[in-house]
Tab-separated table of C-alpha atoms and ligand atoms in Angstrom:
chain	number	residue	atom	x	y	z
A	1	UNK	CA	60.641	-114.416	-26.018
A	2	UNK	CA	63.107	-111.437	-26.065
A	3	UNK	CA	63.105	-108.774	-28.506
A	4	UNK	CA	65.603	-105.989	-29.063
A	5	UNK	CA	64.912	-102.421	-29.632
A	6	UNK	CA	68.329	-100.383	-31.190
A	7	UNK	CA	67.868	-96.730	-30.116
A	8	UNK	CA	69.948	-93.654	-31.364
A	9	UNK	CA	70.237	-91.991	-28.233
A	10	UNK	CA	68.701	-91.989	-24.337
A	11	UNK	CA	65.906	-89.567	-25.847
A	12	UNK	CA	64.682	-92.421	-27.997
A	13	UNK	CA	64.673	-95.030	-25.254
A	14	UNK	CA	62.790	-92.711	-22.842
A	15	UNK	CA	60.258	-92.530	-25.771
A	16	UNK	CA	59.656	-96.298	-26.723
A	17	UNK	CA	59.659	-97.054	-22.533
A	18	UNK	CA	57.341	-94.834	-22.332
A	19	UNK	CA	55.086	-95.388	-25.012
A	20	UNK	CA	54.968	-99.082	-23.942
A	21	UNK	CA	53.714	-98.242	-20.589
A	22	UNK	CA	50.978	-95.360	-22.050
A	23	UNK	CA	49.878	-98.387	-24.287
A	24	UNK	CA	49.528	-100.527	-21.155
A	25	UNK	CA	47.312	-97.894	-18.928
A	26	UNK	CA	45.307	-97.454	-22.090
A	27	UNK	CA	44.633	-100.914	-22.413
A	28	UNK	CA	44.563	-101.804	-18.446
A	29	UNK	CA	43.883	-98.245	-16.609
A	30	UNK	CA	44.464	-99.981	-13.148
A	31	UNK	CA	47.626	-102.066	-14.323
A	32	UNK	CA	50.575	-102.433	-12.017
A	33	UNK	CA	53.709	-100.879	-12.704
A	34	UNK	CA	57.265	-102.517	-11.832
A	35	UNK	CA	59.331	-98.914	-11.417
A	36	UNK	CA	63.444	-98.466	-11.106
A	37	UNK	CA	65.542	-95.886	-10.659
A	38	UNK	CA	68.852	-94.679	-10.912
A	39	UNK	CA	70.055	-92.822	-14.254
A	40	UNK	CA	68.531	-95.220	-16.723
A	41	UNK	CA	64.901	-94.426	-16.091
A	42	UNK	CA	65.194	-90.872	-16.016
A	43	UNK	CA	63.822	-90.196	-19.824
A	44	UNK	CA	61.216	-92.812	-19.590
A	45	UNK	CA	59.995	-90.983	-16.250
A	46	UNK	CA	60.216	-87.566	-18.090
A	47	UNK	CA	58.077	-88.874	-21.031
A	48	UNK	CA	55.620	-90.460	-18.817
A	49	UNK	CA	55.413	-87.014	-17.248
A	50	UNK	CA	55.083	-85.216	-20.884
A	51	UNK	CA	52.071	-88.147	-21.623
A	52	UNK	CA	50.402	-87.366	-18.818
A	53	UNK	CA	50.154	-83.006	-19.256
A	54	UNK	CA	49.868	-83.559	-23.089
A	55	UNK	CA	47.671	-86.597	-24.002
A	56	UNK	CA	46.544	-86.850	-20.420
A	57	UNK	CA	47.583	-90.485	-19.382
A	58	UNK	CA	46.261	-91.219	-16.014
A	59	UNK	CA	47.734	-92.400	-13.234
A	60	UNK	CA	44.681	-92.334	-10.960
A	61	UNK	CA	43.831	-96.331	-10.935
A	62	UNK	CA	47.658	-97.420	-11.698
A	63	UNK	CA	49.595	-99.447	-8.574
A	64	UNK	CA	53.446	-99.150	-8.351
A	65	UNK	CA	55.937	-101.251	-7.077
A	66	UNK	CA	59.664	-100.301	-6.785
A	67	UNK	CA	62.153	-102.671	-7.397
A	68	UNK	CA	64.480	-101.493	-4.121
A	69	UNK	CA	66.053	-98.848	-1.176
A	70	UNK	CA	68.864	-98.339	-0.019
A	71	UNK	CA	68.792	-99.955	4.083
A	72	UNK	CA	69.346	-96.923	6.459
A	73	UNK	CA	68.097	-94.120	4.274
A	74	UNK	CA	65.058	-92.579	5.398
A	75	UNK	CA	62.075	-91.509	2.517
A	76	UNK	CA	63.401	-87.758	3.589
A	77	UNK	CA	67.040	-88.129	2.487
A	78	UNK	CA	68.042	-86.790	-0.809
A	79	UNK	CA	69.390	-89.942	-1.716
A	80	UNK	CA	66.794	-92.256	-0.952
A	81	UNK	CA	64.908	-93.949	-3.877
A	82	UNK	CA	61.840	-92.921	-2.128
A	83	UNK	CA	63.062	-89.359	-2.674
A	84	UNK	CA	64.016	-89.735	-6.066
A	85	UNK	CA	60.566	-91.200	-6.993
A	86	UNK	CA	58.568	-88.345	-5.986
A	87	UNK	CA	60.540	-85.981	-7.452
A	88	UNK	CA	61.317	-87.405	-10.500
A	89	UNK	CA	57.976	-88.692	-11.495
A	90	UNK	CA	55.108	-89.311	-8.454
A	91	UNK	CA	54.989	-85.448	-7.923
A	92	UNK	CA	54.307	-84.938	-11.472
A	93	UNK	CA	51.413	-87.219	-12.552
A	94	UNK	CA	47.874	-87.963	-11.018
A	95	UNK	CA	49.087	-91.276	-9.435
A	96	UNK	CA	47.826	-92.182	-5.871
A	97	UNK	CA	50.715	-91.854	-3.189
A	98	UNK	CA	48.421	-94.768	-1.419
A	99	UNK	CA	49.067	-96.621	-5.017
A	100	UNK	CA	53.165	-96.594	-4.717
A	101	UNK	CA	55.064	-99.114	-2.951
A	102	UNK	CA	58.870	-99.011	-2.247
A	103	UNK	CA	60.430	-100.807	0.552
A	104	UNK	CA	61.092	-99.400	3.760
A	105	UNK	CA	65.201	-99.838	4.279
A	106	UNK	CA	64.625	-98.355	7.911
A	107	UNK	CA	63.642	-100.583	10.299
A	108	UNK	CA	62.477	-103.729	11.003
A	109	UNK	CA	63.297	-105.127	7.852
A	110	UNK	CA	62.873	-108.970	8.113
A	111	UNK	CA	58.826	-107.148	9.026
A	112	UNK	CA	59.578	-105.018	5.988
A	113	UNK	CA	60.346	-107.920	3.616
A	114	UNK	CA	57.242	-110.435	4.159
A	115	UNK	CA	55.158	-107.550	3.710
A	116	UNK	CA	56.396	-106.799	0.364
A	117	UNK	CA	56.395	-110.268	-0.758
A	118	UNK	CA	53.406	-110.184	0.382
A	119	UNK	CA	51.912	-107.240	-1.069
A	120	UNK	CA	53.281	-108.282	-4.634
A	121	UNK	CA	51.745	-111.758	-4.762
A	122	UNK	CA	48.246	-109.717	-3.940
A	123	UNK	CA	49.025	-107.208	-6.382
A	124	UNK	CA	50.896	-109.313	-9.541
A	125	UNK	CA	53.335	-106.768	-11.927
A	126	UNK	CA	51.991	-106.245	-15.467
A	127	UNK	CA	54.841	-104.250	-16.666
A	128	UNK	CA	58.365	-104.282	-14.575
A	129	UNK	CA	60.911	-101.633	-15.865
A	130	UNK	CA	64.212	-102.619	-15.353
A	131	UNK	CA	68.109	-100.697	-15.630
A	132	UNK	CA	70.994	-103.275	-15.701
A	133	UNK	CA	74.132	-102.830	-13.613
A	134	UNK	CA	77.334	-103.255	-14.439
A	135	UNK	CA	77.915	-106.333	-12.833
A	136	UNK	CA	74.810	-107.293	-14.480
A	137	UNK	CA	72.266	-107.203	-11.651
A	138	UNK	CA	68.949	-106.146	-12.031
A	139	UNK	CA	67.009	-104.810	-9.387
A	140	UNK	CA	70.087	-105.271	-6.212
A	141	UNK	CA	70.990	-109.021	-7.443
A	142	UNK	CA	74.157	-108.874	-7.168
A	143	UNK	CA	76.584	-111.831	-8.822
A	144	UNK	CA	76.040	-114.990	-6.639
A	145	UNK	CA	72.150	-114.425	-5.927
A	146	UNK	CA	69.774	-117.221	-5.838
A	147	UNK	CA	67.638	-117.308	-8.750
A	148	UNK	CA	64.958	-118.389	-6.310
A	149	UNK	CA	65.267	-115.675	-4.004
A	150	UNK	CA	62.240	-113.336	-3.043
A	151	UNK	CA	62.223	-109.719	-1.655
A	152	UNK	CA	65.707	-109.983	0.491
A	153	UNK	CA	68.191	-107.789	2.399
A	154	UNK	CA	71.187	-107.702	0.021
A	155	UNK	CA	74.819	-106.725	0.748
A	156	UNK	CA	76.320	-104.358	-1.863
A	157	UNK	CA	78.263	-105.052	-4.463
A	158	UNK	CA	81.753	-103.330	-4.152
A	159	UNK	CA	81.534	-102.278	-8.181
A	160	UNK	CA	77.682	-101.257	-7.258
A	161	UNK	CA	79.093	-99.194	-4.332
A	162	UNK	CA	81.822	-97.398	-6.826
A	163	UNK	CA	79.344	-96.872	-9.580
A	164	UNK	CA	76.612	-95.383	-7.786
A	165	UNK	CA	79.359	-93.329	-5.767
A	166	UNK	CA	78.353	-90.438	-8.185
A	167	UNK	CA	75.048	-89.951	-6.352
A	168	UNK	CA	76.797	-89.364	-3.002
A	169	UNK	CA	79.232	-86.895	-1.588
A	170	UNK	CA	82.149	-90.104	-1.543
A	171	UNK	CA	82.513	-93.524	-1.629
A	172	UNK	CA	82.215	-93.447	2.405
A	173	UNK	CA	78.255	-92.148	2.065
A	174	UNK	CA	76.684	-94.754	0.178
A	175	UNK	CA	74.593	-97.409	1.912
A	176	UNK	CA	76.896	-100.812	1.840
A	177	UNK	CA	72.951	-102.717	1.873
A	178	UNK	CA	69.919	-102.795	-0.136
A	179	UNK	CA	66.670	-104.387	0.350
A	180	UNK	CA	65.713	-105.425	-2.911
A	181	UNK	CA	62.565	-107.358	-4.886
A	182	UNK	CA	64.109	-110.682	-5.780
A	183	UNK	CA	64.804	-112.590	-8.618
A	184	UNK	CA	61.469	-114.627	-8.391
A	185	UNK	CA	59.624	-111.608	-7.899
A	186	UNK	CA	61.294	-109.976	-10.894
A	187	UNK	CA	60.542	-113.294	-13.103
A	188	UNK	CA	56.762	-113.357	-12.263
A	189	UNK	CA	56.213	-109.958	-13.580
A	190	UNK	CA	53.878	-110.281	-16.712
A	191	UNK	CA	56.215	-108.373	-19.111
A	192	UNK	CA	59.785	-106.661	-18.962
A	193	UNK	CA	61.632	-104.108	-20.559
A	194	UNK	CA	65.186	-103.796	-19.490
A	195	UNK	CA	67.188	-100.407	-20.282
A	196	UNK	CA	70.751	-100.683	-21.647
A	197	UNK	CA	72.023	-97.280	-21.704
A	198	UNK	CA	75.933	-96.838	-21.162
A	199	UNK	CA	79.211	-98.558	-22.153
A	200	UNK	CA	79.991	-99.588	-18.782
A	201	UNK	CA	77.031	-102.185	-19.296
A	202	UNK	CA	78.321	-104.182	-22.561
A	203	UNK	CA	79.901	-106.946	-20.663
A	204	UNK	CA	76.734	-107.775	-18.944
A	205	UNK	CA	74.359	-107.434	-22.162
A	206	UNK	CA	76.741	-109.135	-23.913
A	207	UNK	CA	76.285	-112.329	-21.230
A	208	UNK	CA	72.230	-111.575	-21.476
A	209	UNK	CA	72.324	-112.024	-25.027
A	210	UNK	CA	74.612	-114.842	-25.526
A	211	UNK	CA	76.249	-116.368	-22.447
A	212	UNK	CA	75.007	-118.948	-20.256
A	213	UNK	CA	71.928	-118.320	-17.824
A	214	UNK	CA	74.198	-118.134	-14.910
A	215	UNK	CA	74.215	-116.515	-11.627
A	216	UNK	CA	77.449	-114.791	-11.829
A	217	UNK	CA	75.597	-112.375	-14.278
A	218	UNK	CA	71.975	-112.383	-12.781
A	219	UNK	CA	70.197	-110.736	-15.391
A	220	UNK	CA	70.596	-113.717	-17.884
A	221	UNK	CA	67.867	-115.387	-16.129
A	222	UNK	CA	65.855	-112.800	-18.280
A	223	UNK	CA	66.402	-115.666	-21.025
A	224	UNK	CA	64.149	-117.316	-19.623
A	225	UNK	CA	61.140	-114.981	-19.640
A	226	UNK	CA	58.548	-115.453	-21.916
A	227	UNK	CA	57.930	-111.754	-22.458
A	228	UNK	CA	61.289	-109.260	-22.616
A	229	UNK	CA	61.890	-106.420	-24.391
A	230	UNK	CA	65.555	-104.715	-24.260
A	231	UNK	CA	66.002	-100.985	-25.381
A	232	UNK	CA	69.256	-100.344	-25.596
A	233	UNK	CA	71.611	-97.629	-27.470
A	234	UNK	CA	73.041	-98.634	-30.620
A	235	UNK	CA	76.677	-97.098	-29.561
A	236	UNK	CA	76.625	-100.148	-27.504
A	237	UNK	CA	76.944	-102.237	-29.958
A	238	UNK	CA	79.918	-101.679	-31.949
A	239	UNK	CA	81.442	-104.468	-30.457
A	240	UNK	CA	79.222	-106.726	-30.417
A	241	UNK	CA	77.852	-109.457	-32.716
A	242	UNK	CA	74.591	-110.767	-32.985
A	243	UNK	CA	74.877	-114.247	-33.634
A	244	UNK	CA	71.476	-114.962	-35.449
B	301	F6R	C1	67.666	-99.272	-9.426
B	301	F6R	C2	68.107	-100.636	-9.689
B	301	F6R	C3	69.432	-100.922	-10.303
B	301	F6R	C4	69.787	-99.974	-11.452
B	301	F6R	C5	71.184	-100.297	-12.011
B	301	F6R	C6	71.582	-99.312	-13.100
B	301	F6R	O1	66.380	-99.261	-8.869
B	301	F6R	O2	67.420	-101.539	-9.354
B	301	F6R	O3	69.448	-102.247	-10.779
B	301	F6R	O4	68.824	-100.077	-12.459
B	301	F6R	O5	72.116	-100.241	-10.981
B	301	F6R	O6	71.740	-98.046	-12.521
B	301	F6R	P1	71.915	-96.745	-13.419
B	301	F6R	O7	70.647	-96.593	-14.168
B	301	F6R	O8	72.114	-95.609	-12.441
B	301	F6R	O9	73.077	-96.993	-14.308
């Protein structure tokens, strides 16, 4: 079952995402967190961060998984999702840096991959916080990907490339591959909550919430996921009808 939450502003989303995973932890102190990044997480990770000084929220027993890395960034690089996860939320709470997980887009990777898969079918997601790209991937799926498909090594997107130019110094500077959890893993998570948070998105919400469940926009295969919840701005939807 889906369910949409209409939010005034990113403030508000940051909020409700965040709230929904405090009410998991207090429920299931050692649950296991599905994390993203990029610039739709950033107010859930703040609030988390405000939780955990203010009501004290703890991290201590709670696993992490990250949904991707860019392949030939190391965890040092400003750029690197590793990078960004300290900084913008792991070096902030009490959580266990032996209790994160993001994929190593170094080396080795076919190595890299099975142990991944691996370590998520030992450790199953409770709670798996998703962005959605323009294109309409979630996690790196990019258009084309096999709804089957596990933790993979994932050519870029040229429109992913563009967009997330504005992290990097140009175009040239961003990684052309990902390795990525994939669509399967995604699906087995317990629960979802996918962030809608910018115009450039109402294409692919639009196919989410109405189209066909079709590979050409990957994350309408979140129709068919017992458990979804999508936050998304309400300036998003002034063209858009709900058909009922
Ligand atoms: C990031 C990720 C991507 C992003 C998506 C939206 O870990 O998996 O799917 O969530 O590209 O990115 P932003 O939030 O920067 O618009």
């Amino acid at each position: 079952m889906t369910s949409l939450i209409i939010v005034e502003n990113e403030q508000e989303m940051g909020r409700k995402a965040a709230d929904i995973i405090g009410n998991l932890i207090n429920k299931k102190p050692d649950c296991v967190l599905g994390l993203a990044t990029g610039s739709t997480p950033l107010s859930t990770y703040q609030h988390m961060i405000e939780d955990y000084q203010q009501s004290k929220t703890s991290y201590q027993q709670v696993t992490t998984f990250n949904l991707d890395e860019y392949v030939g960034l190391s965890a040092n690089d400003k750029n690197s999702y590793h990078h960004y996860m300290i900084t913008n939320l792991f070096d902030h709470i009490n959580i266990k840096s032996g209790n994160t997980h993001i994929p190593c887009g170094i080396s080795k990777l076919p190595e890299t991959c099975k142990a991944y898969r691996q370590a998520l079918t030992e450790h199953p997601i409770d709670l798996q916080i998703l962005g959605l790209g323009a294109n309409g991937h979630i996690g790196f799926n990019e258009p084309g990907v096999d709804f089957d498909s596990t933790v993979h090594v994932i050519k870029l997107d040229e429109q992913t490339i563009k967009d997330n130019t504005r992290f990097f110094e140009s175009e040239r500077d961003v990684p052309t591959q990902a390795i990525t959890m994939g669509i399967k893993d995604i699906m087995a998570a317990k629960s979802i909550v996918l962030l809608v948070n910018s115009e450039n998105k109402v294409k692919a919400m639009q196919a989410l919430l109405q189209g066909p469940v079709d590979n050409d926009c990957p994350a309408t295969i979140l129709r068919k996921h017992p458990d979804v919840t999508i936050i998304a701005l309400k300036k998003l939807f002034k063209n858009i009808t709900i058909h009922q």
